[in-house]
PDB file of C-alpha atoms in Angstrom:
ATOM      1  CA  MET A1320      -2.138   7.861  16.896  1.00  0.00           C
ATOM      2  CA  SER A1321      -5.755   9.051  16.538  1.00  0.00           C
ATOM      3  CA  ARG A1322      -8.086   6.290  15.080  1.00  0.00           C
ATOM      4  CA  ALA A1323     -10.928   8.806  15.285  1.00  0.00           C
ATOM      5  CA  GLY A1324     -12.873   8.571  12.167  1.00  0.00           C
ATOM      6  CA  ALA A1325     -11.494   5.198  10.625  1.00  0.00           C
ATOM      7  CA  PRO A1326     -13.049   3.002   7.972  1.00  0.00           C
ATOM      8  CA  SER A1327     -14.207  -0.176   9.531  1.00  0.00           C
ATOM      9  CA  PRO A1328     -15.069  -2.594   7.286  1.00  0.00           C
ATOM     10  CA  THR A1329     -17.780  -5.392   8.471  1.00  0.00           C
ATOM     11  CA  GLU A1330     -18.281  -7.010   5.036  1.00  0.00           C
ATOM     12  CA  LYS A1331     -15.720  -9.181   3.310  1.00  0.00           C
ATOM     13  CA  ILE A1332     -13.831  -8.522   0.560  1.00  0.00           C
ATOM     14  CA  ASP A1333     -14.155 -10.518  -3.030  1.00  0.00           C
ATOM     15  CA  GLY A1334     -10.988 -10.001  -5.132  1.00  0.00           C
ATOM     16  CA  THR A1335     -11.931 -12.911  -7.357  1.00  0.00           C
ATOM     17  CA  GLY A1336     -10.322 -11.928 -10.550  1.00  0.00           C
ATOM     18  CA  LEU A1337      -7.765  -8.900  -9.646  1.00  0.00           C
ATOM     19  CA  ARG A1338      -4.455  -9.219  -9.798  1.00  0.00           C
ATOM     20  CA  VAL A1339      -2.133  -7.466  -6.977  1.00  0.00           C
ATOM     21  CA  VAL A1340       1.186  -6.383  -6.469  1.00  0.00           C
ATOM     22  CA  VAL A1341       2.492  -5.720  -3.666  1.00  0.00           C
ATOM     23  CA  VAL A1342       5.205  -3.975  -4.155  1.00  0.00           C
ATOM     24  CA  ALA A1343       7.557  -3.226  -0.972  1.00  0.00           C
ATOM     25  CA  GLY A1344      10.659  -1.634   0.084  1.00  0.00           C
ATOM     26  CA  THR A1345      13.997  -3.204   1.661  1.00  0.00           C
ATOM     27  CA  TRP A1346      14.290  -0.492   4.317  1.00  0.00           C
ATOM     28  CA  HIS A1347      13.784  -1.997   8.549  1.00  0.00           C
ATOM     29  CA  ASP A1348      12.760  -5.697   7.463  1.00  0.00           C
ATOM     30  CA  VAL A1349      10.831  -6.270  10.971  1.00  0.00           C
ATOM     31  CA  ILE A1350       8.372  -3.334  10.213  1.00  0.00           C
ATOM     32  CA  THR A1351       8.418  -3.942   6.216  1.00  0.00           C
ATOM     33  CA  ASN A1352       7.390  -7.609   6.773  1.00  0.00           C
ATOM     34  CA  GLY A1353       5.370  -7.139   9.574  1.00  0.00           C
ATOM     35  CA  LEU A1354       3.159  -5.246   6.353  1.00  0.00           C
ATOM     36  CA  ILE A1355       3.396  -7.680   4.010  1.00  0.00           C
ATOM     37  CA  ALA A1356       2.365 -10.771   6.145  1.00  0.00           C
ATOM     38  CA  GLY A1357      -0.332  -8.114   6.586  1.00  0.00           C
ATOM     39  CA  SER A1358      -1.238  -7.502   2.955  1.00  0.00           C
ATOM     40  CA  GLU A1359      -1.039 -11.072   2.210  1.00  0.00           C
ATOM     41  CA  ARG A1360      -3.498 -12.009   5.050  1.00  0.00           C
ATOM     42  CA  VAL A1361      -6.004  -9.464   3.354  1.00  0.00           C
ATOM     43  CA  LEU A1362      -5.313 -10.335  -0.072  1.00  0.00           C
ATOM     44  CA  THR A1363      -5.681 -14.397   0.493  1.00  0.00           C
ATOM     45  CA  ALA A1364      -8.938 -14.175   2.552  1.00  0.00           C
ATOM     46  CA  SER A1365     -10.484 -11.955  -0.408  1.00  0.00           C
ATOM     47  CA  GLY A1366      -9.523 -14.785  -3.416  1.00  0.00           C
ATOM     48  CA  ALA A1367      -7.218 -12.077  -5.356  1.00  0.00           C
ATOM     49  CA  THR A1368      -4.511 -13.345  -6.946  1.00  0.00           C
ATOM     50  CA  TYR A1369      -0.951 -11.130  -6.361  1.00  0.00           C
ATOM     51  CA  GLU A1370       2.767 -11.085  -6.315  1.00  0.00           C
ATOM     52  CA  ILE A1371       5.091 -10.028  -3.579  1.00  0.00           C
ATOM     53  CA  VAL A1372       7.846  -7.663  -5.294  1.00  0.00           C
ATOM     54  CA  ARG A1373      10.649  -5.993  -3.445  1.00  0.00           C
ATOM     55  CA  VAL A1374      12.630  -2.435  -4.242  1.00  0.00           C
ATOM     56  CA  PRO A1375      15.775  -1.405  -2.447  1.00  0.00           C
ATOM     57  CA  GLY A1376      13.714   1.907  -0.740  1.00  0.00           C
ATOM     58  CA  SER A1377      10.216   3.721  -0.746  1.00  0.00           C
ATOM     59  CA  PHE A1378      11.510   6.316  -3.445  1.00  0.00           C
ATOM     60  CA  GLU A1379      11.639   2.927  -5.901  1.00  0.00           C
ATOM     61  CA  LEU A1380       7.861   2.094  -5.107  1.00  0.00           C
ATOM     62  CA  ALA A1381       6.594   4.901  -7.671  1.00  0.00           C
ATOM     63  CA  VAL A1382       8.236   2.709 -10.146  1.00  0.00           C
ATOM     64  CA  ALA A1383       7.716  -0.548  -9.543  1.00  0.00           C
ATOM     65  CA  ALA A1384       4.025  -0.027  -9.344  1.00  0.00           C
ATOM     66  CA  GLN A1385       4.094   1.703 -12.533  1.00  0.00           C
ATOM     67  CA  ALA A1386       5.347  -1.359 -14.286  1.00  0.00           C
ATOM     68  CA  ALA A1387       3.163  -3.580 -12.038  1.00  0.00           C
ATOM     69  CA  PHE A1388       0.174  -1.343 -14.074  1.00  0.00           C
ATOM     70  CA  ALA A1389       1.660  -2.019 -17.587  1.00  0.00           C
ATOM     71  CA  GLY A1390       1.775  -5.725 -16.632  1.00  0.00           C
ATOM     72  CA  GLY A1391      -1.643  -5.469 -15.799  1.00  0.00           C
ATOM     73  CA  ALA A1392      -1.919  -5.189 -12.764  1.00  0.00           C
ATOM     74  CA  ASP A1393      -5.509  -4.312 -11.401  1.00  0.00           C
ATOM     75  CA  ALA A1394      -4.469  -2.675  -8.127  1.00  0.00           C
ATOM     76  CA  VAL A1395      -0.921  -2.009  -6.501  1.00  0.00           C
ATOM     77  CA  VAL A1396      -0.135  -2.158  -2.733  1.00  0.00           C
ATOM     78  CA  ALA A1397       2.659   0.467  -2.048  1.00  0.00           C
ATOM     79  CA  LEU A1398       4.513  -0.655   1.542  1.00  0.00           C
ATOM     80  CA  GLY A1399       7.485   0.652   2.702  1.00  0.00           C
ATOM     81  CA  VAL A1400       9.116   2.999   5.725  1.00  0.00           C
ATOM     82  CA  ILE A1401      10.707   5.634   6.178  1.00  0.00           C
ATOM     83  CA  ILE A1402      12.202   7.339   9.617  1.00  0.00           C
ATOM     84  CA  ARG A1403      13.008  10.896   9.915  1.00  0.00           C
ATOM     85  CA  GLY A1404      16.502  11.654  10.266  1.00  0.00           C
ATOM     86  CA  GLY A1405      18.759  14.945  11.808  1.00  0.00           C
ATOM     87  CA  THR A1406      18.615  16.162   7.685  1.00  0.00           C
ATOM     88  CA  PRO A1407      16.108  16.970   5.260  1.00  0.00           C
ATOM     89  CA  HIS A1408      16.082  14.026   3.478  1.00  0.00           C
ATOM     90  CA  PHE A1409      13.166  12.533   4.838  1.00  0.00           C
ATOM     91  CA  GLU A1410      10.881  15.369   3.903  1.00  0.00           C
ATOM     92  CA  TYR A1411      12.281  15.061   0.246  1.00  0.00           C
ATOM     93  CA  VAL A1412      11.852  11.208   0.219  1.00  0.00           C
ATOM     94  CA  SER A1413       8.532  10.852   1.482  1.00  0.00           C
ATOM     95  CA  ALA A1414       7.343  13.850  -0.654  1.00  0.00           C
ATOM     96  CA  ALA A1415       8.963  12.190  -3.427  1.00  0.00           C
ATOM     97  CA  THR A1416       7.163   8.736  -2.680  1.00  0.00           C
ATOM     98  CA  THR A1417       4.016  10.264  -1.741  1.00  0.00           C
ATOM     99  CA  ASP A1418       3.717  12.372  -5.555  1.00  0.00           C
ATOM    100  CA  GLY A1419       4.909   9.455  -7.287  1.00  0.00           C
ATOM    101  CA  LEU A1420       2.487   6.993  -6.073  1.00  0.00           C
ATOM    102  CA  THR A1421      -0.400   8.989  -6.107  1.00  0.00           C
ATOM    103  CA  ARG A1422       0.948   9.893  -9.916  1.00  0.00           C
ATOM    104  CA  VAL A1423       1.308   6.829 -11.021  1.00  0.00           C
ATOM    105  CA  ALA A1424      -2.322   5.583  -9.488  1.00  0.00           C
ATOM    106  CA  LEU A1425      -3.843   8.529 -11.500  1.00  0.00           C
ATOM    107  CA  ASP A1426      -1.963   8.241 -14.979  1.00  0.00           C
ATOM    108  CA  ALA A1427      -3.372   4.620 -14.933  1.00  0.00           C
ATOM    109  CA  GLY A1428      -6.683   5.146 -13.282  1.00  0.00           C
ATOM    110  CA  LYS A1429      -6.185   2.490 -11.138  1.00  0.00           C
ATOM    111  CA  PRO A1430      -5.668   1.922  -7.583  1.00  0.00           C
ATOM    112  CA  VAL A1431      -2.802   2.237  -5.107  1.00  0.00           C
ATOM    113  CA  GLY A1432      -2.855   0.991  -1.724  1.00  0.00           C
ATOM    114  CA  PHE A1433      -0.818   3.375   0.262  1.00  0.00           C
ATOM    115  CA  GLY A1434       1.265   1.228   2.844  1.00  0.00           C
ATOM    116  CA  VAL A1435       4.101   4.045   3.239  1.00  0.00           C
ATOM    117  CA  LEU A1436       4.399   4.799   6.882  1.00  0.00           C
ATOM    118  CA  THR A1437       6.639   7.670   7.597  1.00  0.00           C
ATOM    119  CA  LEU A1438       7.712   7.459  11.183  1.00  0.00           C
ATOM    120  CA  ASP A1439       9.356   9.587  13.544  1.00  0.00           C
ATOM    121  CA  ASP A1440      10.938   6.534  14.888  1.00  0.00           C
ATOM    122  CA  GLU A1441      11.416   2.662  14.796  1.00  0.00           C
ATOM    123  CA  GLN A1442       8.658   2.751  17.775  1.00  0.00           C
ATOM    124  CA  GLN A1443       5.725   4.269  15.702  1.00  0.00           C
ATOM    125  CA  GLY A1444       6.354   1.452  12.918  1.00  0.00           C
ATOM    126  CA  LEU A1445       6.744  -1.340  14.916  1.00  0.00           C
ATOM    127  CA  ASP A1446       3.508  -0.215  16.409  1.00  0.00           C
ATOM    128  CA  ARG A1447       1.567   0.021  13.064  1.00  0.00           C
ATOM    129  CA  ALA A1448       3.036  -2.513  11.375  1.00  0.00           C
ATOM    130  CA  GLY A1449       0.800  -5.825  12.525  1.00  0.00           C
ATOM    131  CA  LEU A1450       2.811  -7.588  14.149  1.00  0.00           C
ATOM    132  CA  GLU A1451       2.133  -9.290  17.568  1.00  0.00           C
ATOM    133  CA  GLY A1452       1.356  -6.586  20.078  1.00  0.00           C
ATOM    134  CA  SER A1453       1.228  -4.043  17.370  1.00  0.00           C
ATOM    135  CA  LYS A1454      -1.893  -1.412  17.867  1.00  0.00           C
ATOM    136  CA  GLU A1455      -2.148  -1.319  13.914  1.00  0.00           C
ATOM    137  CA  ASP A1456      -2.037  -3.260  10.879  1.00  0.00           C
ATOM    138  CA  LYS A1457      -0.893  -0.741   8.139  1.00  0.00           C
ATOM    139  CA  GLY A1458      -0.405  -3.344   5.886  1.00  0.00           C
ATOM    140  CA  ALA A1459      -3.805  -5.245   6.067  1.00  0.00           C
ATOM    141  CA  GLU A1460      -5.426  -1.622   6.095  1.00  0.00           C
ATOM    142  CA  ALA A1461      -3.515  -0.950   2.442  1.00  0.00           C
ATOM    143  CA  ALA A1462      -4.432  -4.078   0.821  1.00  0.00           C
ATOM    144  CA  ASP A1463      -8.221  -3.461   1.948  1.00  0.00           C
ATOM    145  CA  ALA A1464      -8.281  -0.423   0.660  1.00  0.00           C
ATOM    146  CA  ALA A1465      -6.387  -1.302  -2.938  1.00  0.00           C
ATOM    147  CA  LEU A1466      -9.044  -4.197  -3.477  1.00  0.00           C
ATOM    148  CA  ARG A1467     -12.131  -2.347  -2.297  1.00  0.00           C
ATOM    149  CA  THR A1468     -11.293   0.443  -4.427  1.00  0.00           C
ATOM    150  CA  ALA A1469     -10.672  -1.887  -7.473  1.00  0.00           C
ATOM    151  CA  LEU A1470     -13.535  -3.032  -7.419  1.00  0.00           C
ATOM    152  CA  VAL A1471     -15.386   0.224  -7.378  1.00  0.00           C
ATOM    153  CA  VAL A1472     -13.353   0.983 -10.175  1.00  0.00           C
ATOM    154  CA  ARG A1473     -14.554  -1.980 -11.827  1.00  0.00           C
ATOM    155  CA  ALA A1474     -18.047  -1.235 -11.222  1.00  0.00           C
ATOM    156  CA  LEU A1475     -18.243   2.259 -12.599  1.00  0.00           C
ATOM    157  CA  ARG A1476     -16.480   1.334 -16.210  1.00  0.00           C
ATOM    158  CA  GLN A1477     -18.686  -1.461 -16.336  1.00  0.00           C
ATOM    159  CA  ALA A1478     -21.705   0.898 -15.523  1.00  0.00           C
ATOM    160  CA  GLN A1479     -20.802   3.260 -18.133  1.00  0.00           C
ATOM    161  CA  GLY A1480     -20.910   0.240 -20.784  1.00  0.00           C
ATOM    162  CA  PRO A1481     -20.650   1.641 -24.642  1.00  0.00           C
ATOM    163  CA  ARG A1482     -22.419   5.167 -25.399  1.00  0.00           C
ATOM    164  CA  GLY A1483     -24.228   5.134 -28.924  1.00  0.00           C
TER     165      GLY A1483
END
């Protein structure tokens, strides 16, 4: 796991006035619950309003994110766990999930914080889930990215203002 080049945010995020929906799969509960807890820590500290929505798996994250944006969300944090097995299923689900979330973000013009772990084994997920003893907190990172990008998008839209 390389952390080389990873951003190290120094300033506190002010998410006041932002509405964020955390969409999380239900597979691999221990890892997913760790991801959710990490995202909640960041969102709570920012002052953003948020809700947690659970879907059956990672494949379903995109349609739930799309519905969240249709319902007025400023950002979505997508959390899921996909662990490689002995068939090509892993590649199909990973690609469809990534492509779907990218499409939703671009169609909405709003950020999706990507906290979908694609793993070779369960231990890699435990190492990234923000649990006690984890090396990383990908749920917190995804929430941080979603908030920061939502603020950038808001500022860019306000700066454009009316043209005439």
